[in-house]
Short mmCIF file of C-alpha atoms in Angstrom, two decimals:
data_model
loop_
_atom_site.label_atom_id
_atom_site.label_comp_id
_atom_site.label_asym_id
_atom_site.label_seq_id
_atom_site.Cartn_x
_atom_site.Cartn_y
_atom_site.Cartn_z
CA UNK A 1 -15.59 -49.64 -4.00
CA UNK A 2 -18.62 -50.49 -1.92
CA UNK A 3 -16.92 -50.16 1.91
CA UNK A 4 -19.53 -50.14 5.03
CA UNK A 5 -19.54 -48.39 7.69
CA UNK A 6 -18.69 -50.95 9.78
CA UNK A 7 -15.43 -51.94 8.49
CA UNK A 8 -14.61 -48.07 8.29
CA UNK A 9 -15.08 -48.36 11.94
CA UNK A 10 -12.71 -51.29 13.16
CA UNK A 11 -9.89 -49.69 11.06
CA UNK A 12 -10.14 -46.40 13.07
CA UNK A 13 -10.69 -48.38 15.83
CA UNK A 14 -6.60 -47.38 17.16
CA UNK A 15 -7.73 -44.04 16.76
CA UNK A 16 -11.31 -43.84 18.20
CA UNK A 17 -10.27 -45.45 21.34
CA UNK A 18 -7.23 -42.76 21.58
CA UNK A 19 -10.03 -40.08 21.52
CA UNK A 20 -12.87 -41.61 23.63
CA UNK A 21 -12.83 -39.52 26.72
CA UNK A 22 -15.04 -37.34 25.31
CA UNK A 23 -17.30 -39.45 23.60
CA UNK A 24 -19.64 -42.01 24.51
CA UNK A 25 -21.77 -44.63 21.95
CA UNK A 26 -24.98 -46.34 22.39
CA UNK A 27 -26.33 -48.56 19.90
CA UNK A 28 -29.63 -49.61 20.06
CA UNK A 29 -29.56 -49.53 23.75
CA UNK A 30 -33.44 -48.75 25.37
CA UNK A 31 -33.44 -45.82 27.02
CA UNK A 32 -36.05 -44.10 28.49
CA UNK A 33 -35.11 -40.48 26.96
CA UNK A 34 -34.19 -40.20 23.03
CA UNK A 35 -30.33 -39.18 23.09
CA UNK A 36 -31.49 -35.90 20.96
CA UNK A 37 -34.14 -35.02 23.80
CA UNK A 38 -32.05 -35.13 26.54
CA UNK A 39 -28.65 -33.25 24.73
CA UNK A 40 -31.07 -30.71 23.25
CA UNK A 41 -32.73 -30.18 26.77
CA UNK A 42 -29.16 -29.88 27.89
CA UNK A 43 -28.01 -27.04 25.58
CA UNK A 44 -31.12 -25.63 26.06
CA UNK A 45 -30.35 -24.68 29.98
CA UNK A 46 -26.49 -24.55 29.32
CA UNK A 47 -24.96 -21.14 30.84
CA UNK A 48 -23.18 -18.52 28.40
CA UNK A 49 -20.28 -17.98 29.23
CA UNK A 50 -19.13 -14.29 27.18
CA UNK A 51 -16.26 -13.46 29.63
CA UNK A 52 -13.00 -13.10 27.37
CA UNK A 53 -11.32 -15.85 29.12
CA UNK A 54 -13.85 -18.28 27.06
CA UNK A 55 -13.53 -16.22 23.94
CA UNK A 56 -9.51 -16.22 24.00
CA UNK A 57 -10.24 -19.92 24.48
CA UNK A 58 -12.82 -20.17 21.54
CA UNK A 59 -10.51 -18.44 19.27
CA UNK A 60 -7.51 -20.55 20.02
CA UNK A 61 -9.50 -23.93 19.87
CA UNK A 62 -10.90 -22.71 16.10
CA UNK A 63 -7.02 -21.64 15.32
CA UNK A 64 -6.20 -24.87 16.29
CA UNK A 65 -8.63 -26.51 14.45
CA UNK A 66 -7.95 -24.58 11.07
CA UNK A 67 -3.86 -25.47 11.49
CA UNK A 68 -5.05 -28.88 11.55
CA UNK A 69 -7.27 -28.81 8.86
CA UNK A 70 -4.28 -27.48 6.78
CA UNK A 71 -1.86 -29.46 7.69
CA UNK A 72 -4.03 -33.05 6.93
CA UNK A 73 -5.48 -31.64 3.47
CA UNK A 74 -1.80 -30.82 2.84
CA UNK A 75 -1.38 -34.34 3.30
CA UNK A 76 -4.47 -36.20 1.79
CA UNK A 77 -3.27 -33.54 -1.58
CA UNK A 78 -0.49 -35.46 -1.78
CA UNK A 79 -2.01 -38.39 -1.47
CA UNK A 80 -4.49 -37.37 -4.03
CA UNK A 81 -2.22 -36.43 -6.70
CA UNK A 82 -0.63 -39.73 -7.07
CA UNK A 83 -3.94 -41.30 -6.59
CA UNK A 84 -5.33 -39.13 -10.38
CA UNK A 85 -5.35 -41.57 -12.40
CA UNK A 86 -7.94 -43.76 -9.86
CA UNK A 87 -10.81 -41.30 -9.12
CA UNK A 88 -12.82 -43.51 -7.36
CA UNK A 89 -9.90 -44.26 -5.10
CA UNK A 90 -10.08 -41.23 -4.30
CA UNK A 91 -13.36 -40.69 -2.92
CA UNK A 92 -12.39 -43.77 -0.62
CA UNK A 93 -9.50 -41.47 0.52
CA UNK A 94 -11.11 -38.48 0.76
CA UNK A 95 -13.38 -40.00 3.45
CA UNK A 96 -10.34 -41.47 5.26
CA UNK A 97 -9.21 -38.06 5.58
CA UNK A 98 -12.67 -37.18 6.41
CA UNK A 99 -12.74 -39.25 9.58
CA UNK A 100 -9.10 -38.38 10.81
CA UNK A 101 -9.81 -34.60 10.47
CA UNK A 102 -12.74 -34.71 11.22
CA UNK A 103 -12.30 -36.63 14.69
CA UNK A 104 -8.97 -34.18 15.42
CA UNK A 105 -11.26 -31.25 15.09
CA UNK A 106 -14.42 -32.28 17.26
CA UNK A 107 -11.36 -33.66 19.84
CA UNK A 108 -10.13 -30.06 19.67
CA UNK A 109 -13.45 -28.41 19.97
CA UNK A 110 -13.86 -30.42 23.20
CA UNK A 111 -17.95 -30.92 22.85
CA UNK A 112 -18.95 -34.79 24.05
CA UNK A 113 -20.57 -36.47 21.61
CA UNK A 114 -23.71 -38.84 22.46
CA UNK A 115 -23.95 -41.52 19.09
CA UNK A 116 -27.29 -43.42 19.01
CA UNK A 117 -28.02 -46.05 16.10
CA UNK A 118 -24.41 -46.48 14.19
CA UNK A 119 -25.95 -49.94 13.08
CA UNK A 120 -27.63 -47.76 10.63
CA UNK A 121 -24.38 -46.40 8.80
CA UNK A 122 -23.08 -50.12 7.45
CA UNK A 123 -25.30 -50.16 4.53
CA UNK A 124 -24.98 -47.84 0.49
CA UNK A 125 -27.67 -45.38 1.10
CA UNK A 126 -28.40 -41.57 1.03
CA UNK A 127 -27.14 -39.72 4.26
CA UNK A 128 -29.10 -36.56 4.98
CA UNK A 129 -28.67 -34.16 7.58
CA UNK A 130 -29.64 -30.62 9.47
CA UNK A 131 -26.94 -28.48 9.45
CA UNK A 132 -27.21 -25.49 11.79
CA UNK A 133 -23.57 -24.92 12.50
CA UNK A 134 -19.90 -25.01 11.07
CA UNK A 135 -19.70 -28.17 13.89
CA UNK A 136 -22.10 -30.50 11.25
CA UNK A 137 -19.54 -30.38 8.58
CA UNK A 138 -17.05 -31.88 11.01
CA UNK A 139 -19.32 -34.46 12.77
CA UNK A 140 -20.42 -35.46 9.29
CA UNK A 141 -16.78 -35.92 7.66
CA UNK A 142 -15.92 -37.70 10.60
CA UNK A 143 -19.30 -40.23 10.65
CA UNK A 144 -20.00 -41.12 7.21
CA UNK A 145 -18.96 -44.35 6.05
CA UNK A 146 -16.04 -45.00 3.27
CA UNK A 147 -17.40 -44.88 0.02
CA UNK A 148 -19.31 -42.22 0.60
CA UNK A 149 -19.44 -38.79 -2.12
CA UNK A 150 -21.00 -35.53 -0.57
CA UNK A 151 -22.38 -33.44 -2.89
CA UNK A 152 -21.73 -29.21 -2.31
CA UNK A 153 -22.65 -25.85 -4.11
CA UNK A 154 -20.36 -25.69 -6.95
CA UNK A 155 -18.96 -22.29 -4.54
CA UNK A 156 -17.09 -24.68 -2.67
CA UNK A 157 -13.77 -25.27 -4.63
CA UNK A 158 -13.79 -21.19 -3.63
CA UNK A 159 -12.85 -22.88 0.35
CA UNK A 160 -8.98 -22.14 0.97
CA UNK A 161 -7.53 -26.13 1.14
CA UNK A 162 -10.69 -27.64 1.73
CA UNK A 163 -12.86 -26.88 -2.03
CA UNK A 164 -9.61 -28.00 -3.12
CA UNK A 165 -9.10 -31.20 -1.52
CA UNK A 166 -12.54 -31.45 -2.47
CA UNK A 167 -12.21 -31.35 -6.17
CA UNK A 168 -9.66 -33.67 -6.00
CA UNK A 169 -11.58 -36.12 -3.96
CA UNK A 170 -13.93 -36.39 -7.07
CA UNK A 171 -16.57 -35.82 -4.62
CA UNK A 172 -19.48 -33.42 -6.20
CA UNK A 173 -20.75 -29.80 -6.98
CA UNK A 174 -23.83 -28.58 -8.55
CA UNK A 175 -24.52 -24.81 -9.99
CA UNK A 176 -27.86 -24.00 -7.51
CA UNK A 177 -28.26 -20.85 -9.61
CA UNK A 178 -28.93 -22.87 -12.78
CA UNK A 179 -31.60 -25.05 -12.42
CA UNK A 180 -31.22 -26.81 -16.07
CA UNK A 181 -27.50 -27.23 -15.55
CA UNK A 182 -28.19 -28.30 -11.50
CA UNK A 183 -31.22 -31.05 -13.09
CA UNK A 184 -28.70 -32.37 -15.38
CA UNK A 185 -25.81 -32.65 -12.49
CA UNK A 186 -28.37 -34.14 -10.20
CA UNK A 187 -28.60 -36.83 -13.12
CA UNK A 188 -25.04 -37.20 -13.49
CA UNK A 189 -24.04 -37.73 -9.68
CA UNK A 190 -27.19 -40.54 -9.38
CA UNK A 191 -25.42 -42.30 -12.25
CA UNK A 192 -21.98 -41.95 -10.77
CA UNK A 193 -23.10 -43.37 -7.31
CA UNK A 194 -25.31 -46.25 -8.93
CA UNK A 195 -22.20 -47.47 -11.59
CA UNK A 196 -19.88 -47.27 -8.42
CA UNK A 197 -21.69 -48.68 -5.76
CA UNK A 198 -21.21 -45.12 -3.39
CA UNK A 199 -23.02 -43.97 -0.77
CA UNK A 200 -24.18 -40.15 -0.59
CA UNK A 201 -24.63 -37.42 1.82
CA UNK A 202 -26.55 -34.31 1.61
CA UNK A 203 -27.57 -31.95 3.71
CA UNK A 204 -31.42 -31.98 2.31
CA UNK A 205 -32.23 -27.83 3.68
CA UNK A 206 -29.47 -26.80 0.90
CA UNK A 207 -28.00 -24.53 3.90
CA UNK A 208 -27.32 -23.39 7.31
CA UNK A 209 -30.06 -22.47 9.72
CA UNK A 210 -29.73 -19.09 11.21
CA UNK A 211 -31.80 -19.91 14.62
CA UNK A 212 -30.66 -23.71 14.39
CA UNK A 213 -34.26 -24.28 14.03
CA UNK A 214 -35.35 -26.97 11.05
CA UNK A 215 -35.73 -25.58 7.57
CA UNK A 216 -37.63 -26.39 4.89
CA UNK A 217 -36.39 -29.46 3.01
CA UNK A 218 -35.29 -28.77 -1.14
CA UNK A 219 -36.20 -31.44 -3.26
CA UNK A 220 -32.43 -33.02 -4.59
CA UNK A 221 -32.55 -35.70 -2.14
CA UNK A 222 -36.00 -37.67 -3.21
CA UNK A 223 -34.63 -37.05 -6.91
CA UNK A 224 -31.54 -38.59 -6.21
CA UNK A 225 -33.08 -41.47 -4.49
CA UNK A 226 -35.51 -42.30 -6.79
CA UNK A 227 -32.94 -42.43 -9.74
CA UNK A 228 -30.37 -44.51 -7.13
CA UNK A 229 -33.51 -46.33 -4.83
CA UNK A 230 -31.30 -46.37 -2.77
CA UNK A 231 -32.75 -46.23 1.01
CA UNK A 232 -32.38 -42.95 3.15
CA UNK A 233 -30.92 -42.86 6.09
CA UNK A 234 -31.76 -39.75 8.14
CA UNK A 235 -28.77 -37.95 10.88
CA UNK A 236 -30.16 -35.93 13.30
CA UNK A 237 -27.70 -33.74 15.16
CA UNK A 238 -28.76 -32.20 17.94
CA UNK A 239 -26.65 -29.43 19.91
CA UNK A 240 -24.59 -28.26 17.25
CA UNK A 241 -26.15 -24.75 17.09
CA UNK A 242 -25.85 -23.78 20.33
CA UNK A 243 -22.06 -24.85 20.50
CA UNK A 244 -21.00 -22.88 17.51
CA UNK A 245 -24.22 -20.66 16.32
CA UNK A 246 -23.63 -19.64 12.26
CA UNK A 247 -21.93 -16.39 11.90
CA UNK A 248 -20.62 -16.64 15.51
CA UNK A 249 -16.45 -17.17 16.31
CA UNK A 250 -17.22 -18.57 19.75
CA UNK A 251 -17.29 -22.31 20.28
CA UNK A 252 -19.53 -23.64 23.94
CA UNK A 253 -18.63 -27.14 25.30
CA UNK A 254 -22.62 -27.86 24.63
CA UNK A 255 -22.86 -31.78 25.06
CA UNK A 256 -24.01 -32.89 21.18
CA UNK A 257 -25.60 -36.22 20.11
CA UNK A 258 -25.36 -37.67 16.89
CA UNK A 259 -28.91 -40.16 15.90
CA UNK A 260 -28.90 -42.10 13.08
CA UNK A 261 -32.67 -43.34 12.40
CA UNK A 262 -33.18 -46.99 10.69
CA UNK A 263 -33.15 -46.74 6.58
CA UNK A 264 -36.29 -45.29 4.60
CA UNK A 265 -36.92 -47.97 2.33
CA UNK A 266 -37.70 -46.05 -1.95
CA UNK A 267 -37.89 -48.86 -3.52
CA UNK A 268 -41.67 -48.57 -4.80
CA UNK A 269 -41.23 -44.41 -4.53
CA UNK A 270 -43.17 -42.91 -7.46
CA UNK A 271 -42.31 -39.34 -9.38
CA UNK A 272 -45.85 -38.53 -8.66
CA UNK A 273 -45.31 -38.30 -5.26
CA UNK A 274 -42.11 -35.72 -4.64
CA UNK A 275 -44.31 -33.30 -2.33
CA UNK A 276 -45.57 -36.19 -0.06
CA UNK A 277 -41.62 -37.74 0.44
CA UNK A 278 -39.95 -34.67 1.18
CA UNK A 279 -43.29 -34.03 4.01
CA UNK A 280 -42.06 -37.44 5.31
CA UNK A 281 -38.88 -37.09 5.78
CA UNK A 282 -39.19 -33.54 7.22
CA UNK A 283 -41.85 -35.06 9.94
CA UNK A 284 -39.67 -37.12 10.98
CA UNK A 285 -37.03 -34.94 11.41
CA UNK A 286 -39.50 -32.94 13.36
CA UNK A 287 -40.59 -35.59 16.02
CA UNK A 288 -36.96 -36.23 16.85
CA UNK A 289 -35.37 -32.75 17.41
CA UNK A 290 -36.05 -31.30 20.62
CA UNK A 291 -38.53 -28.42 20.57
CA UNK A 292 -35.31 -25.54 20.51
CA UNK A 293 -34.81 -27.22 16.98
CA UNK A 294 -38.01 -27.96 15.51
CA UNK A 295 -39.71 -24.59 13.50
CA UNK A 296 -41.54 -22.20 14.80
CA UNK A 297 -44.25 -22.75 12.74
CA UNK A 298 -45.77 -25.63 10.11
CA UNK A 299 -44.20 -24.02 6.98
CA UNK A 300 -44.72 -25.74 3.58
CA UNK A 301 -41.50 -29.02 4.55
CA UNK A 302 -40.59 -28.17 0.27
CA UNK A 303 -38.40 -25.76 -0.79
CA UNK A 304 -39.59 -24.25 -3.90
CA UNK A 305 -36.35 -23.53 -4.99
#
């Protein structure tokens, strides 16, 4: 069931054209300023508007997003029930749900989005992303290619509507509170990915950053790379923490950027250098994030937990 991100983008070209007013795409074009740095600077100088009108508009946008997700979730839940005998067709439908729902939600929020490097989204890979905002989930749903499964904490099943559809879509979850069970789950994930020719998407920090600055990476994505030998494609998200901060209900119209970086080959990686690989990928993110999203200090990039 191998399907490329390029085919997915073509399949939804009409939908993309409808929403293109708020989205620009720069694929491999030369630029004096990297997209993330440019958007990061715009976000840093963005003027707060905390007046009651702005707050009311934020609430209206959030409520509209939730209602939209509720409608699309119900529609795709019915599709998933019909497809229960075909688990990996449900993965594909889950991706289609994400493309439609994620794009609709981004259109409702109204943030201009600059996409760069999407030519790197057309192969089987482990897609990873920094995580500082609820908006990150919308972007990942929209932009990961068809044939991609997510990995989330087991508590996701308790999220109304979305959590139940996540399970119906045959996406994967692990028990992070039980290291033995988590290791076993990782092995099962790797086996399913290899046998069914799937891609993976994961947030290597393991949680949302409260400040928007990059956190230490957990090692799970490297373990999965070692077991699947898939390349790692970093997705660098810029400006999302400024647009919708963790724990806030105020959405700002800050410009956003999504930059796919070239795949990192893992064919020759070895198990006794896991910490080195985690640091390698973490350093790549530090290089491509604007100053406001880089770690303040230089902590161990490997999250030991």
